[in-house]
């Protein structure tokens, strides 16, 4: 499983920070973060709102471009060990200088330098998808969209929205998404995780995204499932995340295989792997064990991910070659 070449479209850079990495920074900076870890040193949270609180607390010790450089290298090293050859990481300027454009440029330079080093040393290609955070509100999102506009190019290829889907509406973020679209960025939105089918419809209608982060609750509306399949909307599905956060009781109850069988473009990602005790290999193993996925299914999700990736044509062709070489 580990050696199957994998593409990951949904990975939050800060959410991928190993707990030990955050603990080391906290002790170096004299910050007491003991409340966010359990007795074994793993991230400890009760439910989704508490997860967001713990996540944001962990981010408080990521305070410099050097921290993000080191984080990017650590995360990409781990991904490369899982057979990931292409990863689109969600980058949040909110946690990199609070959305200030000059600060963001410094953070981005550090992240991009680490990504270039990882590509040379470990053979993993990373692209960035700038992400605003829903519960921080539309004004913050506009500032984040400006960061995205200013940095759109070969490395920054997308724009998205994460955070608490229960707050505000996609249309509140239309301005930010319009700005990102005008800058030529690919668009994705977290929806259909804590909101139902109407939340997915609203993201498609009001933000005009081509991909949906999660989107799994579309399964509750067969007409929406048909629309997704017909319109080629691709879902960034993160089964381990959905199970760890209590959306589904088990992989057996997860709708990924039903969505795939209905013709929806599904891909597989880990979201925030250390929070959910998962890896890309573990996700693949669970899909093989519970749904009998094998080479045809794994090839298909890699091809779907490659087509839906927001990278430029040269990068897509290079990744396609690596897939074919396997
Ligand atoms: N940010 C990081 N992980 C997330 C998730 N699963 N849903 C919404 N926002 C997030
Ligand atoms: Zn996510």
Short mmCIF file of C-alpha atoms and ligand atoms in Angstrom, two decimals:
data_model
loop_
_atom_site.label_atom_id
_atom_site.label_comp_id
_atom_site.label_asym_id
_atom_site.label_seq_id
_atom_site.Cartn_x
_atom_site.Cartn_y
_atom_site.Cartn_z
CA UNK A 1 0.00 0.00 0.00
CA UNK A 2 2.76 2.42 0.93
CA UNK A 3 4.39 2.18 -2.49
CA UNK A 4 1.23 2.97 -4.51
CA UNK A 5 1.80 6.48 -5.90
CA UNK A 6 -0.70 8.83 -4.29
CA UNK A 7 -2.03 12.32 -4.92
CA UNK A 8 -3.47 14.24 -1.99
CA UNK A 9 -5.70 17.25 -2.62
CA UNK A 10 -6.88 18.03 0.93
CA UNK A 11 -4.21 18.53 3.58
CA UNK A 12 -4.11 21.48 5.99
CA UNK A 13 -0.45 22.37 6.53
CA UNK A 14 -0.89 23.35 10.19
CA UNK A 15 -3.31 20.47 10.71
CA UNK A 16 -0.58 18.09 9.60
CA UNK A 17 1.81 19.29 12.32
CA UNK A 18 2.93 16.32 14.42
CA UNK A 19 2.09 16.90 18.12
CA UNK A 20 5.78 16.50 18.99
CA UNK A 21 6.65 19.32 16.58
CA UNK A 22 4.12 21.64 18.26
CA UNK A 23 5.24 20.59 21.76
CA UNK A 24 8.88 21.34 20.93
CA UNK A 25 8.01 24.81 19.65
CA UNK A 26 5.81 25.44 22.71
CA UNK A 27 8.54 24.54 25.18
CA UNK A 28 11.16 26.53 23.23
CA UNK A 29 8.86 29.57 23.32
CA UNK A 30 7.74 29.08 26.92
CA UNK A 31 4.08 28.54 25.99
CA UNK A 32 2.01 26.13 28.08
CA UNK A 33 -0.04 24.02 25.64
CA UNK A 34 -0.41 20.99 27.90
CA UNK A 35 -4.22 21.37 27.81
CA UNK A 36 -4.38 20.38 24.12
CA UNK A 37 -2.58 17.05 24.55
CA UNK A 38 -3.69 13.81 26.18
CA UNK A 39 -1.59 11.65 28.51
CA UNK A 40 0.08 9.93 25.53
CA UNK A 41 0.95 13.21 23.89
CA UNK A 42 -1.69 13.09 21.13
CA UNK A 43 -4.00 16.03 20.34
CA UNK A 44 -7.04 15.84 22.64
CA UNK A 45 -10.46 17.20 21.62
CA UNK A 46 -14.07 16.27 22.31
CA UNK A 47 -15.92 17.22 19.15
CA UNK A 48 -15.62 19.39 16.05
CA UNK A 49 -15.84 22.84 17.74
CA UNK A 50 -13.30 21.63 20.31
CA UNK A 51 -11.11 20.30 17.49
CA UNK A 52 -11.09 23.80 15.96
CA UNK A 53 -10.13 25.27 19.36
CA UNK A 54 -7.25 22.81 19.81
CA UNK A 55 -6.13 23.36 16.20
CA UNK A 56 -6.03 27.11 16.67
CA UNK A 57 -4.21 26.77 20.01
CA UNK A 58 -1.54 24.63 18.32
CA UNK A 59 -1.14 27.34 15.66
CA UNK A 60 -0.27 29.96 18.28
CA UNK A 61 3.28 28.59 18.54
CA UNK A 62 3.84 28.75 14.75
CA UNK A 63 5.05 32.32 14.88
CA UNK A 64 7.81 32.75 12.29
CA UNK A 65 8.58 31.95 8.65
CA UNK A 66 11.30 29.59 9.94
CA UNK A 67 8.65 27.66 11.90
CA UNK A 68 6.62 27.23 8.70
CA UNK A 69 9.74 26.25 6.76
CA UNK A 70 10.47 23.50 9.28
CA UNK A 71 6.82 22.46 9.42
CA UNK A 72 6.57 22.19 5.63
CA UNK A 73 9.68 19.99 5.47
CA UNK A 74 8.43 17.74 8.29
CA UNK A 75 4.98 17.36 6.69
CA UNK A 76 6.32 16.68 3.20
CA UNK A 77 8.82 14.15 4.51
CA UNK A 78 5.98 12.27 6.16
CA UNK A 79 3.79 12.46 3.03
CA UNK A 80 6.63 11.25 0.80
CA UNK A 81 7.06 8.24 3.11
CA UNK A 82 3.42 7.38 2.40
CA UNK A 83 4.03 7.28 -1.35
CA UNK A 84 2.51 10.73 -1.97
CA UNK A 85 4.03 12.22 -5.13
CA UNK A 86 1.80 15.32 -5.36
CA UNK A 87 0.15 17.22 -2.54
CA UNK A 88 -2.01 20.31 -2.55
CA UNK A 89 -1.66 21.85 0.88
CA UNK A 90 -4.12 24.33 2.37
CA UNK A 91 -2.19 27.37 3.55
CA UNK A 92 -3.88 29.82 5.90
CA UNK A 93 -2.47 33.37 5.97
CA UNK A 94 -4.65 33.87 9.08
CA UNK A 95 -2.05 31.76 10.89
CA UNK A 96 0.89 33.35 9.02
CA UNK A 97 0.89 36.96 10.13
CA UNK A 98 -2.88 37.33 10.48
CA UNK A 99 -3.53 38.15 6.83
CA UNK A 100 -1.05 41.04 6.61
CA UNK A 101 0.23 41.00 3.04
CA UNK A 102 3.89 41.79 3.76
CA UNK A 103 4.07 39.23 6.54
CA UNK A 104 2.36 36.67 4.32
CA UNK A 105 5.01 37.16 1.60
CA UNK A 106 7.74 36.23 4.08
CA UNK A 107 5.89 33.16 5.29
CA UNK A 108 5.11 32.07 1.75
CA UNK A 109 8.76 32.43 0.70
CA UNK A 110 9.77 30.14 3.58
CA UNK A 111 7.09 27.55 2.74
CA UNK A 112 8.00 27.62 -0.96
CA UNK A 113 11.71 27.21 -0.23
CA UNK A 114 10.97 24.15 1.93
CA UNK A 115 8.72 22.72 -0.80
CA UNK A 116 11.48 23.16 -3.39
CA UNK A 117 13.95 21.40 -1.09
CA UNK A 118 11.50 18.53 -0.51
CA UNK A 119 10.96 18.14 -4.25
CA UNK A 120 14.71 17.81 -4.82
CA UNK A 121 15.41 15.60 -1.82
CA UNK A 122 12.27 13.46 -1.59
CA UNK A 123 10.60 13.62 -4.99
CA UNK A 124 7.31 15.08 -3.71
CA UNK A 125 5.69 18.01 -5.52
CA UNK A 126 3.68 20.47 -3.44
CA UNK A 127 1.33 23.21 -4.56
CA UNK A 128 -0.49 25.62 -2.24
CA UNK A 129 -4.18 26.39 -1.95
CA UNK A 130 -4.77 29.53 0.10
CA UNK A 131 -7.59 29.05 2.54
CA UNK A 132 -9.77 31.50 4.39
CA UNK A 133 -11.59 30.45 7.52
CA UNK A 134 -15.35 30.60 7.61
CA UNK A 135 -15.83 31.39 11.29
CA UNK A 136 -13.33 34.26 11.07
CA UNK A 137 -15.88 36.03 8.83
CA UNK A 138 -16.08 37.69 5.39
CA UNK A 139 -13.86 40.69 6.18
CA UNK A 140 -10.94 38.47 7.12
CA UNK A 141 -11.67 36.38 4.03
CA UNK A 142 -11.27 39.46 1.81
CA UNK A 143 -7.81 40.09 3.27
CA UNK A 144 -6.92 36.44 2.69
CA UNK A 145 -8.19 36.66 -0.90
CA UNK A 146 -5.86 39.63 -1.41
CA UNK A 147 -2.96 37.49 -0.22
CA UNK A 148 -4.10 34.86 -2.71
CA UNK A 149 -4.38 37.36 -5.57
CA UNK A 150 -0.90 38.68 -4.87
CA UNK A 151 0.70 35.25 -4.75
CA UNK A 152 -1.16 33.35 -7.50
CA UNK A 153 1.22 31.55 -9.83
CA UNK A 154 3.05 28.27 -10.30
CA UNK A 155 3.18 27.49 -6.56
CA UNK A 156 -0.05 29.06 -5.30
CA UNK A 157 -2.69 27.53 -7.52
CA UNK A 158 -5.93 27.53 -5.55
CA UNK A 159 -8.21 29.24 -3.09
CA UNK A 160 -10.58 27.68 -0.60
CA UNK A 161 -12.53 28.01 2.60
CA UNK A 162 -12.31 25.82 5.72
CA UNK A 163 -13.59 26.28 9.25
CA UNK A 164 -16.98 25.93 10.87
CA UNK A 165 -19.59 25.19 8.21
CA UNK A 166 -22.35 25.82 10.75
CA UNK A 167 -21.55 29.55 10.71
CA UNK A 168 -22.43 32.06 7.99
CA UNK A 169 -23.27 31.13 4.38
CA UNK A 170 -21.19 30.57 1.25
CA UNK A 171 -22.71 33.70 -0.33
CA UNK A 172 -21.07 35.77 2.44
CA UNK A 173 -17.73 34.81 0.90
CA UNK A 174 -18.65 35.36 -2.77
CA UNK A 175 -16.55 38.53 -2.97
CA UNK A 176 -13.40 36.71 -1.83
CA UNK A 177 -14.02 33.85 -4.25
CA UNK A 178 -14.71 36.24 -7.14
CA UNK A 179 -11.35 37.93 -6.46
CA UNK A 180 -9.55 34.58 -6.35
CA UNK A 181 -11.24 33.42 -9.57
CA UNK A 182 -10.18 36.62 -11.33
CA UNK A 183 -6.60 35.89 -10.25
CA UNK A 184 -6.84 32.57 -12.10
CA UNK A 185 -6.94 30.37 -9.02
CA UNK A 186 -8.75 27.04 -8.83
CA UNK A 187 -11.57 27.03 -6.28
CA UNK A 188 -12.67 24.59 -3.59
CA UNK A 189 -14.86 24.90 -0.49
CA UNK A 190 -15.38 22.76 2.59
CA UNK A 191 -19.06 21.79 2.46
CA UNK A 192 -21.23 18.76 3.09
CA UNK A 193 -19.23 17.88 6.21
CA UNK A 194 -21.22 19.61 9.01
CA UNK A 195 -23.85 20.93 6.61
CA UNK A 196 -26.16 18.78 4.51
CA UNK A 197 -26.81 18.70 0.76
CA UNK A 198 -28.07 22.30 0.72
CA UNK A 199 -24.67 23.46 1.97
CA UNK A 200 -23.00 21.71 -0.98
CA UNK A 201 -25.51 23.25 -3.41
CA UNK A 202 -24.89 26.71 -1.94
CA UNK A 203 -21.09 26.37 -2.28
CA UNK A 204 -21.45 25.30 -5.93
CA UNK A 205 -23.98 28.03 -6.72
CA UNK A 206 -22.55 30.98 -4.79
CA UNK A 207 -18.80 30.29 -4.90
CA UNK A 208 -18.67 28.45 -8.27
CA UNK A 209 -16.13 25.94 -7.04
CA UNK A 210 -15.04 22.91 -9.11
CA UNK A 211 -14.14 20.84 -6.06
CA UNK A 212 -15.77 20.30 -2.69
CA UNK A 213 -13.82 19.60 0.49
CA UNK A 214 -15.53 16.54 1.98
CA UNK A 215 -18.94 16.85 0.27
CA UNK A 216 -19.86 13.42 1.59
CA UNK A 217 -23.26 14.46 2.91
CA UNK A 218 -24.35 14.93 -0.70
CA UNK A 219 -25.24 11.24 -0.36
CA UNK A 220 -28.37 12.35 1.53
CA UNK A 221 -29.83 13.80 -1.69
CA UNK A 222 -29.83 11.48 -4.73
CA UNK A 223 -30.58 14.38 -7.10
CA UNK A 224 -27.47 16.19 -5.86
CA UNK A 225 -25.39 13.03 -6.30
CA UNK A 226 -26.57 12.91 -9.93
CA UNK A 227 -25.72 16.61 -10.40
CA UNK A 228 -22.21 16.13 -9.00
CA UNK A 229 -21.60 13.17 -11.29
CA UNK A 230 -23.01 14.95 -14.36
CA UNK A 231 -21.09 18.16 -13.78
CA UNK A 232 -17.78 16.50 -12.92
CA UNK A 233 -17.55 18.04 -9.47
CA UNK A 234 -14.72 16.34 -7.59
CA UNK A 235 -14.95 15.55 -3.89
CA UNK A 236 -11.89 15.69 -1.63
CA UNK A 237 -13.00 12.86 0.63
CA UNK A 238 -11.25 12.32 3.97
CA UNK A 239 -12.79 9.17 5.47
CA UNK A 240 -10.53 8.95 8.54
CA UNK A 241 -11.25 12.58 9.41
CA UNK A 242 -15.02 12.05 9.11
CA UNK A 243 -14.87 9.00 11.38
CA UNK A 244 -12.57 10.58 13.98
CA UNK A 245 -14.81 13.66 14.17
CA UNK A 246 -17.91 11.50 14.60
CA UNK A 247 -19.65 12.14 11.28
CA UNK A 248 -19.87 8.39 10.63
CA UNK A 249 -19.46 5.59 13.16
CA UNK A 250 -17.15 3.48 11.00
CA UNK A 251 -15.58 3.12 7.56
CA UNK A 252 -18.30 0.59 6.73
CA UNK A 253 -20.91 3.35 7.20
CA UNK A 254 -18.93 5.90 5.17
CA UNK A 255 -20.50 6.90 1.81
CA UNK A 256 -17.27 7.13 -0.27
CA UNK A 257 -17.86 3.86 -2.09
CA UNK A 258 -21.54 4.65 -2.75
CA UNK A 259 -20.56 8.03 -4.16
CA UNK A 260 -17.93 6.42 -6.40
CA UNK A 261 -20.41 3.82 -7.65
CA UNK A 262 -22.89 6.60 -8.45
CA UNK A 263 -20.28 8.12 -10.78
CA UNK A 264 -19.11 10.99 -8.57
CA UNK A 265 -15.42 11.90 -8.89
CA UNK A 266 -13.94 10.99 -5.53
CA UNK A 267 -10.39 11.42 -4.28
CA UNK A 268 -8.86 10.43 -0.94
CA UNK A 269 -7.02 12.66 1.54
CA UNK A 270 -6.15 12.84 5.23
CA UNK A 271 -7.22 16.44 6.14
CA UNK A 272 -5.26 16.78 9.42
CA UNK A 273 -3.59 13.38 9.79
CA UNK A 274 -2.08 13.50 13.32
CA UNK A 275 -5.38 14.78 14.75
CA UNK A 276 -7.15 11.76 13.29
CA UNK A 277 -4.41 9.14 13.79
CA UNK A 278 -4.33 8.50 10.08
CA UNK A 279 -1.96 8.45 7.11
CA UNK A 280 -2.55 8.08 3.37
CA UNK A 281 -1.47 4.45 3.65
CA UNK A 282 -3.98 3.79 6.43
CA UNK A 283 -6.76 5.39 4.37
CA UNK A 284 -5.89 3.14 1.41
CA UNK A 285 -5.73 0.07 3.66
CA UNK A 286 -9.19 0.79 5.12
CA UNK A 287 -10.69 1.23 1.64
CA UNK A 288 -9.12 -2.02 0.47
CA UNK A 289 -10.29 -3.94 3.52
CA UNK A 290 -13.86 -2.64 3.75
CA UNK A 291 -14.79 -1.95 0.13
CA UNK A 292 -12.40 -4.26 -1.71
CA UNK A 293 -10.67 -1.40 -3.50
CA UNK A 294 -7.69 -2.57 -5.49
CA UNK A 295 -5.49 -1.38 -8.36
CA UNK A 296 -8.38 -0.24 -10.65
CA UNK A 297 -9.99 1.87 -7.92
CA UNK A 298 -6.69 3.33 -6.69
CA UNK A 299 -5.62 4.10 -10.27
CA UNK A 300 -8.97 5.80 -10.87
CA UNK A 301 -8.74 8.04 -7.80
CA UNK A 302 -5.18 9.04 -8.74
CA UNK A 303 -6.34 9.98 -12.25
CA UNK A 304 -9.35 11.87 -10.86
CA UNK A 305 -7.07 13.76 -8.47
CA UNK A 306 -4.62 14.58 -11.24
CA UNK A 307 -7.38 15.99 -13.46
CA UNK A 308 -8.86 18.00 -10.58
CA UNK A 309 -5.51 19.31 -9.30
CA UNK A 310 -5.13 23.08 -9.59
CA UNK A 311 -1.53 22.91 -10.87
CA UNK A 312 -0.36 24.14 -14.28
CA UNK A 313 -0.15 21.93 -17.38
CA UNK A 314 3.60 21.25 -17.04
CA UNK A 315 3.23 20.02 -13.49
CA UNK A 316 0.23 17.88 -14.44
CA UNK A 317 2.18 16.31 -17.30
CA UNK A 318 5.16 15.58 -15.03
CA UNK A 319 2.95 13.91 -12.43
CA UNK A 320 1.14 11.95 -15.16
CA UNK A 321 4.49 10.61 -16.32
CA UNK A 322 5.35 9.48 -12.82
CA UNK A 323 2.02 7.70 -12.51
CA UNK A 324 2.53 5.95 -15.84
CA UNK A 325 6.07 4.93 -14.90
CA UNK A 326 4.75 2.86 -11.97
N1 LIG B 1 -9.86 22.88 9.20
C1 LIG B 1 -9.05 21.85 9.39
N2 LIG B 1 -9.72 20.69 9.30
C2 LIG B 1 -11.01 21.00 9.03
C3 LIG B 1 -12.20 20.25 8.82
N3 LIG B 1 -12.22 18.92 8.85
N4 LIG B 1 -13.34 20.93 8.59
C4 LIG B 1 -13.35 22.26 8.56
N5 LIG B 1 -12.27 23.02 8.76
C5 LIG B 1 -11.11 22.40 8.99
ZN1 LIG B 2 -10.23 20.16 5.65
#
